[in-house]
Rosetta silent file (secondary structure, phi, psi, omega in degrees, C-alpha in Angstrom):
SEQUENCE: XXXXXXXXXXXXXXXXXXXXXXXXXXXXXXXXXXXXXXXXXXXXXXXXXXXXXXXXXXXXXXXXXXXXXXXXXXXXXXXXXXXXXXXXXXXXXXXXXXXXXXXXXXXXXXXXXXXXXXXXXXXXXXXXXXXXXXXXXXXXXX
SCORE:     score description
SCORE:     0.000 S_00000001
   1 L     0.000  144.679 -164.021   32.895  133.637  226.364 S_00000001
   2 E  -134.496  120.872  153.078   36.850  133.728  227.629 S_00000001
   3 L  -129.036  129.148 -176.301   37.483  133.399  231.292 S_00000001
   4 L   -93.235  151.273 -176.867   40.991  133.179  232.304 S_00000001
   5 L  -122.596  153.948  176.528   41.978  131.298  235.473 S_00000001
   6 L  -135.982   23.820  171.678   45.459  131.731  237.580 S_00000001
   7 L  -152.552  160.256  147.903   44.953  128.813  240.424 S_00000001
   8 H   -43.751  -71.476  173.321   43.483  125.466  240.328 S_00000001
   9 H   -20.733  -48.388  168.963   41.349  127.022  243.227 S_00000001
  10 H   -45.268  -78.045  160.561   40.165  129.493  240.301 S_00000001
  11 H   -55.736  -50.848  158.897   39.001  126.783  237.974 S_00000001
  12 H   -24.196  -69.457  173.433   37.103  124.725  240.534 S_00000001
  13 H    -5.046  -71.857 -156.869   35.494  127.914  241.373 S_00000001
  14 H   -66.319  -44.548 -166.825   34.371  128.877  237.792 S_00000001
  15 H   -66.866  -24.452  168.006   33.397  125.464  237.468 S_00000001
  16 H   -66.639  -23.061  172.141   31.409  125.444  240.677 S_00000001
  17 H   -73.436  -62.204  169.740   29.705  128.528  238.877 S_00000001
  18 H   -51.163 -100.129 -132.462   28.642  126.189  235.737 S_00000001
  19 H   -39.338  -50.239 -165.281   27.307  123.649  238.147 S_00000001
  20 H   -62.468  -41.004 -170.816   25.502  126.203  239.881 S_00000001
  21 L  -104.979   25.850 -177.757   23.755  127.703  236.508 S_00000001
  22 L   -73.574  116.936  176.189   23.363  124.069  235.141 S_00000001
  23 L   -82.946 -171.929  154.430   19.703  123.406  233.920 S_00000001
  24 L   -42.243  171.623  154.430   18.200  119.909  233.706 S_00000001
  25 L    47.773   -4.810 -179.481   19.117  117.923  230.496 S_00000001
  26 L   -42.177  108.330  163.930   22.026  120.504  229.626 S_00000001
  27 E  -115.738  125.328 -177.355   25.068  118.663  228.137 S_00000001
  28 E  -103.729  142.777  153.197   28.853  120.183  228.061 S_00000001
  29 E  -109.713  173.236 -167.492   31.760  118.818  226.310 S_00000001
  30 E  -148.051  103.048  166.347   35.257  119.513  227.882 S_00000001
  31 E   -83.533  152.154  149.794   38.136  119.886  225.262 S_00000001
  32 L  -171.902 -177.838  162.299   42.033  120.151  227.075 S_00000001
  33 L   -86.085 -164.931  157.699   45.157  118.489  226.988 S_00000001
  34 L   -93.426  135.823 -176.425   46.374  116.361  229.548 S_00000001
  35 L    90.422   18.436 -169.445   47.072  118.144  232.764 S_00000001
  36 L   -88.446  -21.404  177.547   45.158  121.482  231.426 S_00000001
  37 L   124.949   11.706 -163.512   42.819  121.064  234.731 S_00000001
  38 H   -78.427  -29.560 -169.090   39.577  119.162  233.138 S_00000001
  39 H   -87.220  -42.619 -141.081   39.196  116.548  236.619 S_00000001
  40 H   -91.015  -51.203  177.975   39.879  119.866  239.117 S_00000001
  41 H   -64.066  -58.869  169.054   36.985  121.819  236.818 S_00000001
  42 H   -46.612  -31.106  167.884   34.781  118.739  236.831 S_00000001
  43 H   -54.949  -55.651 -170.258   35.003  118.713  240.226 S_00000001
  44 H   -91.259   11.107  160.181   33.745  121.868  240.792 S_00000001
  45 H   -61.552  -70.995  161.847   30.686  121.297  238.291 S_00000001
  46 H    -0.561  -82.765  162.751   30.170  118.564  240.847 S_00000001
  47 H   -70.227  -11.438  158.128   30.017  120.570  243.602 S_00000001
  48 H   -73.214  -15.295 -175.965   27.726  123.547  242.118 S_00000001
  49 H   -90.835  -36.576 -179.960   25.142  120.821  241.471 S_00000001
  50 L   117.561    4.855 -178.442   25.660  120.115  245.176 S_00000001
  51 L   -77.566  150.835  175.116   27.643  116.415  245.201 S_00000001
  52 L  -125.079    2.970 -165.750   29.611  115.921  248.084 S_00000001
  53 L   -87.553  124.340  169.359   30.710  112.515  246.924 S_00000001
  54 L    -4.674  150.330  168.313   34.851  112.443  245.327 S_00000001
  55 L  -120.991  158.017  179.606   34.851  113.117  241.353 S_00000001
  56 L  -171.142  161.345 -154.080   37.094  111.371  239.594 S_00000001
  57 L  -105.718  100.305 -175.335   37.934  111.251  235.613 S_00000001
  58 H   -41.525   18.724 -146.251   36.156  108.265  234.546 S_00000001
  59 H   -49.941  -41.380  168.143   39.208  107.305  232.538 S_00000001
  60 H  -123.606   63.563  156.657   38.380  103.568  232.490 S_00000001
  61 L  -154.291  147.628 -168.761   35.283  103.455  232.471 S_00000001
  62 L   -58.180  -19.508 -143.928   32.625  105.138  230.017 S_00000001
  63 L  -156.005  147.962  163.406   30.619  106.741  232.665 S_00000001
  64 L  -159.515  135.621 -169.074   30.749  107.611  236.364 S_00000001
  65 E  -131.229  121.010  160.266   27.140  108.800  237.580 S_00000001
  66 E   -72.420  134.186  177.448   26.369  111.180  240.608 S_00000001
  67 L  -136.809  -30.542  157.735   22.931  111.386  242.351 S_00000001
  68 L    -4.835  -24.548 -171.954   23.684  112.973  245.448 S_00000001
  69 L  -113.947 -148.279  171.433   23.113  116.894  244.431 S_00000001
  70 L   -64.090  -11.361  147.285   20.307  118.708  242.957 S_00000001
  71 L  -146.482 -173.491 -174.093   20.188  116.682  239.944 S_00000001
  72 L   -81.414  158.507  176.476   22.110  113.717  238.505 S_00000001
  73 E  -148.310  126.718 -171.814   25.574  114.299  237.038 S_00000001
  74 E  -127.991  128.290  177.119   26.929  112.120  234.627 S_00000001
  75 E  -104.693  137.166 -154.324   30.277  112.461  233.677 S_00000001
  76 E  -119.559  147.672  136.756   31.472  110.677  230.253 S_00000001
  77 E  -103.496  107.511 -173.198   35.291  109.729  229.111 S_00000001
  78 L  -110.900   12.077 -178.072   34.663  108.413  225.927 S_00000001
  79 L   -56.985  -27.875 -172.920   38.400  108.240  224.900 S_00000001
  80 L   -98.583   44.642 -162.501   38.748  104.662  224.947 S_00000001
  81 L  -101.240  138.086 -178.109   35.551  104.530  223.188 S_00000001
  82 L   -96.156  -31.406 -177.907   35.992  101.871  219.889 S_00000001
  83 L  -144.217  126.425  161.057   32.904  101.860  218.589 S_00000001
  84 H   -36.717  -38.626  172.665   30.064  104.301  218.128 S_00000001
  85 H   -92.789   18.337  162.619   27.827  101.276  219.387 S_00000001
  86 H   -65.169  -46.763 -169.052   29.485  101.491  222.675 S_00000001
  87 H   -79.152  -60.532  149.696   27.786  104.481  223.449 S_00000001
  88 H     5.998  -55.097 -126.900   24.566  102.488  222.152 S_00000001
  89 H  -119.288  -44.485 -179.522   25.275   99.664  224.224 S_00000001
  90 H   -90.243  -15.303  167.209   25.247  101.943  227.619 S_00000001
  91 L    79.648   67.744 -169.492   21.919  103.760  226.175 S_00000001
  92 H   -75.207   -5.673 -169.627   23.528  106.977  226.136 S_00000001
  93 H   -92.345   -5.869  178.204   20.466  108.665  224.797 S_00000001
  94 H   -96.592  -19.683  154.778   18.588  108.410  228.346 S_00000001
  95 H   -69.948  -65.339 -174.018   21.763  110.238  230.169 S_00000001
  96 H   -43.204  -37.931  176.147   21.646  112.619  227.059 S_00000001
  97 L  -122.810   26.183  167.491   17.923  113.580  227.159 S_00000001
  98 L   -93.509 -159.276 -154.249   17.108  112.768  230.830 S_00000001
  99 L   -87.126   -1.156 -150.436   16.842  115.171  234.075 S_00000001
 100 L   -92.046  165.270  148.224   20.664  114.976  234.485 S_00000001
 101 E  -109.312  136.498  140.022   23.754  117.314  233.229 S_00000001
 102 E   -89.374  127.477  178.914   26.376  115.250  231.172 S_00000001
 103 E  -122.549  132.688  175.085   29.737  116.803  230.889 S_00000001
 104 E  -135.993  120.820  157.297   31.657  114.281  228.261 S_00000001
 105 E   -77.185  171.437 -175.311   35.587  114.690  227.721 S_00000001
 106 L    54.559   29.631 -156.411   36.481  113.446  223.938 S_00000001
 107 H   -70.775  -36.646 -140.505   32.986  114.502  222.815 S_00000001
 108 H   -72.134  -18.601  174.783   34.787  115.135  219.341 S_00000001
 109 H   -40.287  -49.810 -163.988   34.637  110.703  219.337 S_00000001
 110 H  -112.651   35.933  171.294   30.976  110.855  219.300 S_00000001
 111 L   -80.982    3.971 -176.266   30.041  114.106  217.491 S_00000001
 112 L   -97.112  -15.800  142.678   27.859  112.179  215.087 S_00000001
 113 L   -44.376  -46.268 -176.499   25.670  111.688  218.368 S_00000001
 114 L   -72.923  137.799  147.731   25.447  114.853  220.275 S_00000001
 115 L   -24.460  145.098  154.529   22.642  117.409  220.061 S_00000001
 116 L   -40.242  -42.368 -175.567   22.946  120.551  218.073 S_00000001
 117 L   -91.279   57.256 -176.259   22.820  122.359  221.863 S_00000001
 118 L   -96.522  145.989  175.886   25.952  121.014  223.338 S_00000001
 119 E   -87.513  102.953 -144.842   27.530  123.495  225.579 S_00000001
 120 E  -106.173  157.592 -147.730   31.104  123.561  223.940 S_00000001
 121 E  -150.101  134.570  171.782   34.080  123.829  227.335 S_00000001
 122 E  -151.789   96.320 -159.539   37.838  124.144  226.229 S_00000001
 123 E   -87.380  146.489  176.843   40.599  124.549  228.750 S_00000001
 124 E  -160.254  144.414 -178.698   44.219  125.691  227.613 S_00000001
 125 L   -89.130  163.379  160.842   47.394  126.549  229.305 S_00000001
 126 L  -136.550  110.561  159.747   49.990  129.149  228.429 S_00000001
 127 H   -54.526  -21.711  175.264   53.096  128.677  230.152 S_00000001
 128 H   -48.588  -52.395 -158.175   54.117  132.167  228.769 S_00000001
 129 H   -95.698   -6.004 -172.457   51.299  133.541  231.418 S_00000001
 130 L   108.315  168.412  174.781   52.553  130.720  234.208 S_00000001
 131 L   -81.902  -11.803 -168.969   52.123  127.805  235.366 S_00000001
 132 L  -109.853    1.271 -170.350   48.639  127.818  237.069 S_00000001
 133 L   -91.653  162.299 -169.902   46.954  130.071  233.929 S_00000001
 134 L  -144.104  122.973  177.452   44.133  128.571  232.350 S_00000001
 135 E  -117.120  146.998 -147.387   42.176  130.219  229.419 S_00000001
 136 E  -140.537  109.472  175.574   38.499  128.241  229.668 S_00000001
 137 E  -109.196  137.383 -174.808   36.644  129.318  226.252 S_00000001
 138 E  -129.694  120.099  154.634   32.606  128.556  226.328 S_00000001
 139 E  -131.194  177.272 -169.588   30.325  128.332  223.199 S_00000001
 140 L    71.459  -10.605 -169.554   26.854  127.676  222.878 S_00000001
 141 L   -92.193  129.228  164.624   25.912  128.654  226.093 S_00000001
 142 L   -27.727    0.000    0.000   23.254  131.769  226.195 S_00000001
């Protein structure tokens, strides 16, 4: 699935749509560059789940966990991740198969980890198309 975006406003949105159609245990990864829009789309996962608390891009820390909406939402940055037994270490397999949704940027660190059913999330600018377009490619999802 291809959804194109033309505002920030846009991507929150859509992402506020994912949040909304999130089951239990569900995990997305979120490819982009930097500045393609991945914290303004996490955000509105956030808020489709129903958090009202700030989001913010866990950037130094592995983890930042939400409890606040209709289920837990754990968001991962695993870029500065060093070791595979990092993930280990935080017992990543009880966010990964608990009641929560996990959205993890850098998932490609840890692909010898992830489920087979990862929801795969890939944001990408064109400037050719502007400055605010966003094309937001989905696999795995039904």
């Amino acid at each position: 699935m291809i959804i194109e975006t033309n505002s920030a406003g846009e991507t929150f949105e859509f992402g506020q749509k994912i949040g909304r159609e999130a089951k239990p245990g569900q995990i997305y990864t979120l490819d982009g560059d930097l500045g393609t829009g991945k914290t303004v789309f996490t955000q509105g996962v956030a808020s489709g789940l129903g958090i009202t608390e700030p989001v913010n891009s866990p950037t130094f820390t592995i983890i930042q966990e939400y409890e606040g909406g209709r289920m837990p939402f754990y968001h991962f940055d695993v870029y500065r991740i060093g070791d595979i037994e990092e993930m280990e270490e935080i017992g990543y397999d009880d966010y990964f198969f608990g009641e929560g949704v996990c959205l993890i940027e850098w998932a490609q660190l840890i692909e010898e980890i992830l489920p087979q059913s990862v929801i795969s999330i890939k944001i990408e600018k064109n400037p050719e198309k502007g400055f605010d377009y966003r094309k937001i490619t989905i696999e795995g999802k039904e």
